[in-house]
């Protein structure tokens, strides 16, 4: 995507080696020449993934889930489109806190639904939900809340009180909640992730949780994600509109890698991630938190005109570059002048061209090189303006 002289800091994956259980699970498939159909736990791949998911939710959040209510899919974006198709019609409204992950907009627009935008407020030290605006925006055809928690790109981890207030609104207006919780393993100290579906049985009955081991354990290429339905009735209604065959299936590599992430490569990689790789994740998260804090110090000291709220989760910094008063989008400026390739803020919301999303899941030396380049670009611009 970028020329060799650019440091890429845009896509949400990490510059770290795989957890050893995942590496072993994937290698074992090759060593055993086993790249056939993903038959696990009685020949049904979704049983193995569902069991690993339930173990994971219980271990991390104390949330009891039924493995039979899990539907594996190949991709989390696929898992975003399908619930919208199942529980709304063309022209129906979908609530989304903005700025937001670009595929959410793609799903809403491609499926001819109406975006009900709920812009987050930029508070003193974090982004906050504007509940008054949210309630005022809901109309008779608003069918669904598309929740992203932890939130991408701002890094907010919504509190129990915030989630319960969203839940109250969803109940009052009979809305389905689709909760993307793929970043829930990557919560920094001092903050707590609460699965939306765990808030109450009443809310669980209208909640579809979508998640994957791929983000936390750095295995996005293995292609394995899950949808969890709060009740069998909700899952049955989903499949009335969305046949299982249309969802595809994770690969054997993705399943085994996911299970390894928590224990042991798509199906095997997922199981390896969720069942066996927590020590690796603990070490990675400590490094990410230290990188986040280092980035905050460097930005404050060396990038006048740039600010950001420390993310409460994820390894993405949502940089506010409005103080630079650029005549072009922030991402374009830093790509051209600093050779640092970040995600463009305007792809998360057209109003955010003065923002850029920076991935800090890299070595400290590369992180410092990015900041040094950006600081030099800002300094050169300052000298040029002073001389004009």
Short mmCIF file of C-alpha atoms in Angstrom, two decimals:
data_model
loop_
_atom_site.label_atom_id
_atom_site.label_comp_id
_atom_site.label_asym_id
_atom_site.label_seq_id
_atom_site.Cartn_x
_atom_site.Cartn_y
_atom_site.Cartn_z
CA UNK A 1 0.00 0.00 0.00
CA UNK A 2 2.88 2.38 0.79
CA UNK A 3 6.33 2.89 -0.69
CA UNK A 4 9.32 1.40 1.20
CA UNK A 5 10.27 4.76 2.74
CA UNK A 6 6.95 5.00 4.61
CA UNK A 7 6.44 3.57 8.09
CA UNK A 8 2.97 1.97 7.98
CA UNK A 9 0.92 2.62 11.11
CA UNK A 10 -2.61 2.22 9.83
CA UNK A 11 -3.93 -1.34 9.81
CA UNK A 12 -5.02 -2.83 13.14
CA UNK A 13 -2.48 -5.58 13.62
CA UNK A 14 0.65 -5.79 15.74
CA UNK A 15 4.36 -6.04 14.96
CA UNK A 16 4.80 -8.89 17.44
CA UNK A 17 5.60 -12.60 17.06
CA UNK A 18 2.82 -15.15 17.49
CA UNK A 19 2.07 -16.73 20.83
CA UNK A 20 3.87 -20.07 20.95
CA UNK A 21 0.70 -22.19 21.39
CA UNK A 22 -0.75 -20.64 18.23
CA UNK A 23 2.47 -21.16 16.30
CA UNK A 24 2.56 -24.80 17.41
CA UNK A 25 -1.10 -25.38 16.54
CA UNK A 26 -0.67 -23.99 13.02
CA UNK A 27 2.63 -25.85 12.54
CA UNK A 28 1.02 -29.10 13.70
CA UNK A 29 -1.56 -28.89 10.93
CA UNK A 30 1.23 -28.62 8.36
CA UNK A 31 3.37 -31.30 9.99
CA UNK A 32 0.41 -33.69 10.05
CA UNK A 33 -0.52 -32.69 6.49
CA UNK A 34 -3.97 -31.89 7.90
CA UNK A 35 -5.50 -29.10 5.82
CA UNK A 36 -8.79 -30.86 5.23
CA UNK A 37 -12.26 -29.95 6.45
CA UNK A 38 -12.35 -28.44 9.97
CA UNK A 39 -13.88 -31.38 11.82
CA UNK A 40 -13.68 -30.84 15.56
CA UNK A 41 -15.73 -32.06 18.54
CA UNK A 42 -17.98 -34.66 16.96
CA UNK A 43 -17.34 -33.48 13.43
CA UNK A 44 -18.96 -30.06 13.93
CA UNK A 45 -16.46 -27.21 13.88
CA UNK A 46 -18.82 -24.71 15.54
CA UNK A 47 -18.99 -26.92 18.64
CA UNK A 48 -15.26 -26.49 19.24
CA UNK A 49 -15.34 -22.73 18.66
CA UNK A 50 -18.46 -22.30 20.78
CA UNK A 51 -16.92 -24.21 23.65
CA UNK A 52 -13.73 -22.14 23.48
CA UNK A 53 -15.78 -18.91 23.34
CA UNK A 54 -17.78 -19.88 26.42
CA UNK A 55 -14.67 -20.80 28.38
CA UNK A 56 -13.16 -17.47 27.41
CA UNK A 57 -16.17 -15.40 28.47
CA UNK A 58 -16.40 -17.18 31.80
CA UNK A 59 -12.69 -16.85 32.49
CA UNK A 60 -12.37 -13.18 31.58
CA UNK A 61 -15.72 -11.69 32.51
CA UNK A 62 -17.55 -14.23 34.66
CA UNK A 63 -20.19 -14.40 31.92
CA UNK A 64 -21.99 -17.72 31.52
CA UNK A 65 -22.78 -18.39 27.86
CA UNK A 66 -24.20 -21.41 26.03
CA UNK A 67 -21.79 -22.77 23.40
CA UNK A 68 -24.81 -23.81 21.31
CA UNK A 69 -25.74 -20.14 20.87
CA UNK A 70 -22.47 -19.41 19.05
CA UNK A 71 -22.36 -19.17 15.24
CA UNK A 72 -18.82 -19.21 13.79
CA UNK A 73 -18.21 -17.07 10.71
CA UNK A 74 -15.16 -16.49 8.56
CA UNK A 75 -14.91 -12.76 9.17
CA UNK A 76 -16.11 -10.19 11.69
CA UNK A 77 -17.21 -7.77 8.96
CA UNK A 78 -19.35 -10.57 7.54
CA UNK A 79 -20.76 -10.86 11.04
CA UNK A 80 -21.66 -7.17 10.92
CA UNK A 81 -23.64 -7.36 7.67
CA UNK A 82 -25.62 -10.50 8.56
CA UNK A 83 -27.50 -9.22 11.66
CA UNK A 84 -28.50 -6.05 9.83
CA UNK A 85 -29.94 -8.21 7.05
CA UNK A 86 -31.69 -10.48 9.55
CA UNK A 87 -33.30 -7.94 11.86
CA UNK A 88 -34.06 -4.89 9.71
CA UNK A 89 -35.48 -3.93 6.34
CA UNK A 90 -34.39 -1.46 3.67
CA UNK A 91 -34.94 2.06 4.95
CA UNK A 92 -34.78 1.08 8.63
CA UNK A 93 -32.54 3.08 10.95
CA UNK A 94 -29.33 1.78 12.52
CA UNK A 95 -27.85 3.72 15.45
CA UNK A 96 -24.07 4.13 15.37
CA UNK A 97 -21.78 6.14 17.63
CA UNK A 98 -19.44 8.13 15.42
CA UNK A 99 -16.61 8.39 14.45
CA UNK A 100 -16.76 4.68 13.66
CA UNK A 101 -15.01 1.76 12.03
CA UNK A 102 -15.52 2.24 8.24
CA UNK A 103 -17.11 -1.19 7.53
CA UNK A 104 -20.05 -0.22 9.77
CA UNK A 105 -20.90 2.58 7.35
CA UNK A 106 -20.34 0.20 4.44
CA UNK A 107 -22.79 -2.33 5.88
CA UNK A 108 -25.48 0.27 6.56
CA UNK A 109 -25.14 1.93 3.15
CA UNK A 110 -24.71 -1.24 1.08
CA UNK A 111 -27.83 -2.76 2.64
CA UNK A 112 -29.86 0.44 2.04
CA UNK A 113 -30.46 1.13 5.72
CA UNK A 114 -30.47 4.62 7.23
CA UNK A 115 -27.58 5.76 9.39
CA UNK A 116 -28.77 7.19 12.70
CA UNK A 117 -25.52 8.89 13.71
CA UNK A 118 -24.86 9.53 17.39
CA UNK A 119 -21.65 11.62 17.41
CA UNK A 120 -19.48 11.13 20.46
CA UNK A 121 -18.70 14.30 22.42
CA UNK A 122 -15.06 15.22 22.89
CA UNK A 123 -14.90 15.62 26.68
CA UNK A 124 -12.18 16.85 28.98
CA UNK A 125 -10.30 13.57 29.08
CA UNK A 126 -12.29 11.14 26.93
CA UNK A 127 -15.05 10.81 24.37
CA UNK A 128 -18.57 10.51 25.78
CA UNK A 129 -21.96 9.37 24.51
CA UNK A 130 -24.48 12.15 23.97
CA UNK A 131 -27.56 10.40 25.33
CA UNK A 132 -29.91 13.33 24.83
CA UNK A 133 -29.01 13.43 21.13
CA UNK A 134 -29.30 9.65 20.94
CA UNK A 135 -32.83 9.57 22.30
CA UNK A 136 -33.89 12.48 20.11
CA UNK A 137 -32.57 10.76 16.97
CA UNK A 138 -34.56 7.54 17.33
CA UNK A 139 -37.60 7.27 15.10
CA UNK A 140 -40.34 4.69 14.54
CA UNK A 141 -38.19 2.76 12.05
CA UNK A 142 -35.01 2.68 14.11
CA UNK A 143 -34.46 -1.04 14.55
CA UNK A 144 -30.93 -1.59 15.80
CA UNK A 145 -28.00 -0.22 17.79
CA UNK A 146 -24.61 -1.04 16.28
CA UNK A 147 -22.38 -0.78 19.36
CA UNK A 148 -18.59 -0.95 19.25
CA UNK A 149 -17.13 -1.49 22.72
CA UNK A 150 -14.25 -0.91 23.19
CA UNK A 151 -14.85 1.80 20.67
CA UNK A 152 -12.85 2.10 17.46
CA UNK A 153 -11.23 4.58 16.79
CA UNK A 154 -11.46 6.51 20.10
CA UNK A 155 -10.44 3.67 22.40
CA UNK A 156 -13.29 4.28 24.87
CA UNK A 157 -14.35 1.47 27.17
CA UNK A 158 -17.93 2.25 28.05
CA UNK A 159 -18.87 2.02 31.72
CA UNK A 160 -21.62 -0.15 33.16
CA UNK A 161 -23.78 2.94 33.65
CA UNK A 162 -23.36 3.95 30.00
CA UNK A 163 -24.13 0.45 28.76
CA UNK A 164 -27.17 0.17 30.99
CA UNK A 165 -28.48 3.48 29.66
CA UNK A 166 -28.06 2.22 26.09
CA UNK A 167 -29.86 -0.93 27.18
CA UNK A 168 -32.74 1.06 28.63
CA UNK A 169 -33.12 2.93 25.34
CA UNK A 170 -32.95 -0.32 23.35
CA UNK A 171 -35.71 -1.85 25.51
CA UNK A 172 -37.90 1.23 25.30
CA UNK A 173 -37.71 1.28 21.50
CA UNK A 174 -37.61 -2.51 20.96
CA UNK A 175 -34.22 -2.44 19.24
CA UNK A 176 -31.75 -5.25 18.64
CA UNK A 177 -28.21 -4.54 19.86
CA UNK A 178 -25.24 -5.80 17.84
CA UNK A 179 -22.19 -5.42 20.05
CA UNK A 180 -18.76 -5.59 18.39
CA UNK A 181 -16.40 -6.52 21.22
CA UNK A 182 -13.34 -7.61 19.25
CA UNK A 183 -11.06 -5.28 21.25
CA UNK A 184 -12.30 -6.50 24.64
CA UNK A 185 -9.07 -8.38 25.44
CA UNK A 186 -7.04 -5.20 24.94
CA UNK A 187 -8.27 -3.10 27.87
CA UNK A 188 -5.64 -1.08 29.68
CA UNK A 189 -5.27 -1.12 33.49
CA UNK A 190 -7.83 0.95 35.35
CA UNK A 191 -10.67 0.08 33.00
CA UNK A 192 -13.07 -2.86 32.77
CA UNK A 193 -14.82 -4.39 29.79
CA UNK A 194 -18.40 -5.48 30.44
CA UNK A 195 -20.01 -7.64 27.75
CA UNK A 196 -23.27 -5.98 26.76
CA UNK A 197 -25.08 -9.31 26.63
CA UNK A 198 -24.18 -9.96 30.27
CA UNK A 199 -26.03 -6.92 31.66
CA UNK A 200 -29.33 -8.72 32.19
CA UNK A 201 -31.35 -11.63 30.77
CA UNK A 202 -33.77 -9.12 29.24
CA UNK A 203 -30.99 -7.34 27.35
CA UNK A 204 -29.18 -10.56 26.55
CA UNK A 205 -32.30 -11.75 24.73
CA UNK A 206 -31.93 -8.92 22.18
CA UNK A 207 -28.11 -8.88 21.94
CA UNK A 208 -25.81 -10.37 19.32
CA UNK A 209 -22.17 -10.23 20.41
CA UNK A 210 -19.59 -10.35 17.63
CA UNK A 211 -15.96 -11.02 18.44
CA UNK A 212 -12.84 -12.90 17.44
CA UNK A 213 -9.44 -13.93 18.73
CA UNK A 214 -7.85 -12.44 15.63
CA UNK A 215 -7.37 -8.90 16.94
CA UNK A 216 -6.00 -9.61 20.39
CA UNK A 217 -3.79 -12.49 19.35
CA UNK A 218 -2.60 -10.99 16.06
CA UNK A 219 -3.97 -13.68 13.73
CA UNK A 220 -6.36 -11.80 11.37
CA UNK A 221 -5.27 -13.87 8.38
CA UNK A 222 -6.64 -17.06 9.96
CA UNK A 223 -10.27 -16.00 9.34
CA UNK A 224 -12.35 -17.07 12.31
CA UNK A 225 -14.95 -15.00 14.20
CA UNK A 226 -18.11 -15.68 16.16
CA UNK A 227 -21.62 -14.38 16.64
CA UNK A 228 -23.13 -15.11 20.05
CA UNK A 229 -26.92 -14.90 20.42
CA UNK A 230 -28.45 -14.21 23.81
CA UNK A 231 -31.21 -16.81 23.34
CA UNK A 232 -32.09 -19.71 21.09
CA UNK A 233 -35.12 -17.74 19.90
CA UNK A 234 -32.89 -14.89 18.74
CA UNK A 235 -30.57 -17.32 16.95
CA UNK A 236 -33.52 -19.07 15.27
CA UNK A 237 -34.93 -15.73 14.05
CA UNK A 238 -31.51 -14.86 12.66
CA UNK A 239 -31.32 -18.11 10.70
CA UNK A 240 -34.84 -17.64 9.30
CA UNK A 241 -33.31 -14.85 7.21
CA UNK A 242 -29.65 -15.89 7.10
CA UNK A 243 -29.00 -19.54 6.14
CA UNK A 244 -25.89 -21.03 7.69
CA UNK A 245 -24.42 -21.79 4.27
CA UNK A 246 -24.36 -18.10 3.34
CA UNK A 247 -22.07 -17.39 6.28
CA UNK A 248 -19.35 -19.71 5.04
CA UNK A 249 -17.17 -21.23 7.72
CA UNK A 250 -13.81 -20.62 9.35
CA UNK A 251 -10.89 -22.61 8.07
CA UNK A 252 -9.26 -25.41 10.02
CA UNK A 253 -6.28 -23.10 10.61
CA UNK A 254 -8.43 -20.32 12.00
CA UNK A 255 -10.33 -22.61 14.34
CA UNK A 256 -7.25 -24.28 15.80
CA UNK A 257 -5.39 -20.97 16.18
CA UNK A 258 -8.30 -19.40 18.03
CA UNK A 259 -8.59 -22.29 20.44
CA UNK A 260 -4.83 -22.09 21.03
CA UNK A 261 -5.04 -18.40 21.69
CA UNK A 262 -7.01 -19.19 24.73
CA UNK A 263 -5.70 -22.77 24.92
CA UNK A 264 -3.87 -23.99 21.55
CA UNK A 265 -4.29 -22.79 14.37
CA UNK A 266 -8.67 -20.54 11.48
CA UNK A 267 -10.50 -23.06 13.89
CA UNK A 268 -7.35 -24.52 15.48
CA UNK A 269 -5.70 -21.09 15.61
CA UNK A 270 -8.74 -19.63 17.35
CA UNK A 271 -8.91 -22.39 19.93
CA UNK A 272 -5.16 -22.10 20.56
CA UNK A 273 -5.54 -18.37 21.11
CA UNK A 274 -8.52 -18.47 23.43
CA UNK A 275 -7.43 -21.45 25.51
CA UNK A 276 -3.62 -21.40 25.76
CA UNK A 277 -2.21 -17.97 24.99
CA UNK A 278 -3.24 -15.70 27.86
CA UNK A 279 0.32 -15.36 29.27
CA UNK A 280 1.44 -14.03 25.88
CA UNK A 281 -1.46 -11.58 25.81
CA UNK A 282 -0.72 -10.35 29.34
CA UNK A 283 2.85 -9.55 28.31
CA UNK A 284 1.72 -7.85 25.10
CA UNK A 285 -0.87 -5.72 26.89
CA UNK A 286 1.70 -4.50 29.42
CA UNK A 287 3.96 -3.47 26.52
CA UNK A 288 1.08 -1.74 24.72
CA UNK A 289 0.15 0.23 27.84
CA UNK A 290 3.77 1.35 28.21
CA UNK A 291 3.84 2.34 24.52
CA UNK A 292 0.58 4.28 24.93
CA UNK A 293 1.99 6.23 27.87
CA UNK A 294 5.28 6.85 26.05
CA UNK A 295 3.37 8.12 23.01
CA UNK A 296 1.36 10.49 25.20
CA UNK A 297 4.54 11.97 26.67
CA UNK A 298 6.19 12.36 23.27
CA UNK A 299 3.12 13.94 21.65
CA UNK A 300 2.78 16.44 24.49
CA UNK A 301 6.48 17.35 24.33
CA UNK A 302 7.25 17.19 20.61
CA UNK A 303 4.05 17.65 18.59
CA UNK A 304 2.55 21.06 19.34
CA UNK A 305 -0.89 21.30 17.82
CA UNK A 306 -1.55 17.56 18.19
CA UNK A 307 -3.51 16.08 21.10
CA UNK A 308 -5.23 12.83 21.96
CA UNK A 309 -7.06 11.16 24.81
CA UNK A 310 -5.19 8.10 26.04
CA UNK A 311 -7.19 5.14 24.76
CA UNK A 312 -8.73 3.03 27.50
CA UNK A 313 -8.36 -0.01 25.23
CA UNK A 314 -6.83 -0.99 21.88
CA UNK A 315 -3.45 -0.04 20.44
CA UNK A 316 -4.75 2.85 18.36
CA UNK A 317 -4.28 6.54 19.14
CA UNK A 318 -6.94 8.88 17.73
CA UNK A 319 -4.78 11.95 17.06
CA UNK A 320 -6.49 15.33 16.95
CA UNK A 321 -4.38 17.48 14.64
CA UNK A 322 -6.79 20.41 14.39
CA UNK A 323 -4.31 22.63 16.27
CA UNK A 324 -1.97 22.43 13.29
CA UNK A 325 -4.55 24.24 11.11
CA UNK A 326 -3.59 22.18 8.08
CA UNK A 327 -4.90 22.93 4.61
CA UNK A 328 -5.18 19.21 3.86
CA UNK A 329 -6.26 16.08 5.78
CA UNK A 330 -3.95 15.19 8.66
CA UNK A 331 -3.24 11.71 7.30
CA UNK A 332 -2.22 13.17 3.94
CA UNK A 333 0.06 15.75 5.56
CA UNK A 334 1.96 13.23 7.66
CA UNK A 335 2.20 10.75 4.80
CA UNK A 336 3.66 13.35 2.44
CA UNK A 337 5.81 15.27 4.90
CA UNK A 338 6.82 12.65 7.48
CA UNK A 339 6.50 9.38 5.55
CA UNK A 340 4.26 7.95 8.30
CA UNK A 341 1.20 6.14 6.99
CA UNK A 342 -1.75 6.40 9.39
CA UNK A 343 -5.47 5.75 8.92
CA UNK A 344 -7.30 8.79 7.55
CA UNK A 345 -9.67 10.35 10.07
CA UNK A 346 -12.25 11.15 7.39
CA UNK A 347 -12.77 7.43 6.72
CA UNK A 348 -14.19 7.13 10.25
CA UNK A 349 -16.38 10.22 9.78
CA UNK A 350 -16.17 12.91 7.07
CA UNK A 351 -16.01 15.57 9.81
CA UNK A 352 -12.73 14.17 11.14
CA UNK A 353 -10.25 14.96 8.36
CA UNK A 354 -8.18 16.79 10.99
CA UNK A 355 -7.73 13.49 12.85
CA UNK A 356 -5.60 10.44 12.07
CA UNK A 357 -5.44 7.02 13.72
CA UNK A 358 -1.97 5.80 14.65
CA UNK A 359 -1.13 2.18 15.49
CA UNK A 360 1.36 2.02 18.38
CA UNK A 361 1.61 -1.81 18.54
CA UNK A 362 5.22 -1.84 17.46
CA UNK A 363 8.70 -1.70 18.94
CA UNK A 364 9.61 1.37 20.97
CA UNK A 365 12.35 2.25 18.49
CA UNK A 366 9.92 2.28 15.55
CA UNK A 367 7.38 4.24 17.59
CA UNK A 368 10.04 6.85 18.37
CA UNK A 369 11.08 6.98 14.71
CA UNK A 370 7.47 7.73 13.73
CA UNK A 371 7.17 10.49 16.32
CA UNK A 372 10.57 11.94 15.34
CA UNK A 373 9.49 12.09 11.69
CA UNK A 374 6.16 13.69 12.55
CA UNK A 375 7.81 16.22 14.87
CA UNK A 376 10.30 17.16 12.17
CA UNK A 377 7.47 17.66 9.66
CA UNK A 378 5.59 19.91 12.08
CA UNK A 379 8.76 21.90 12.83
CA UNK A 380 9.53 22.36 9.12
CA UNK A 381 6.02 23.59 8.53
CA UNK A 382 6.36 26.07 11.41
CA UNK A 383 9.60 27.47 10.01
CA UNK A 384 8.09 27.73 6.54
CA UNK A 385 5.07 29.66 7.84
CA UNK A 386 7.29 31.96 9.90
CA UNK A 387 9.39 32.78 6.84
CA UNK A 388 6.36 33.46 4.64
#
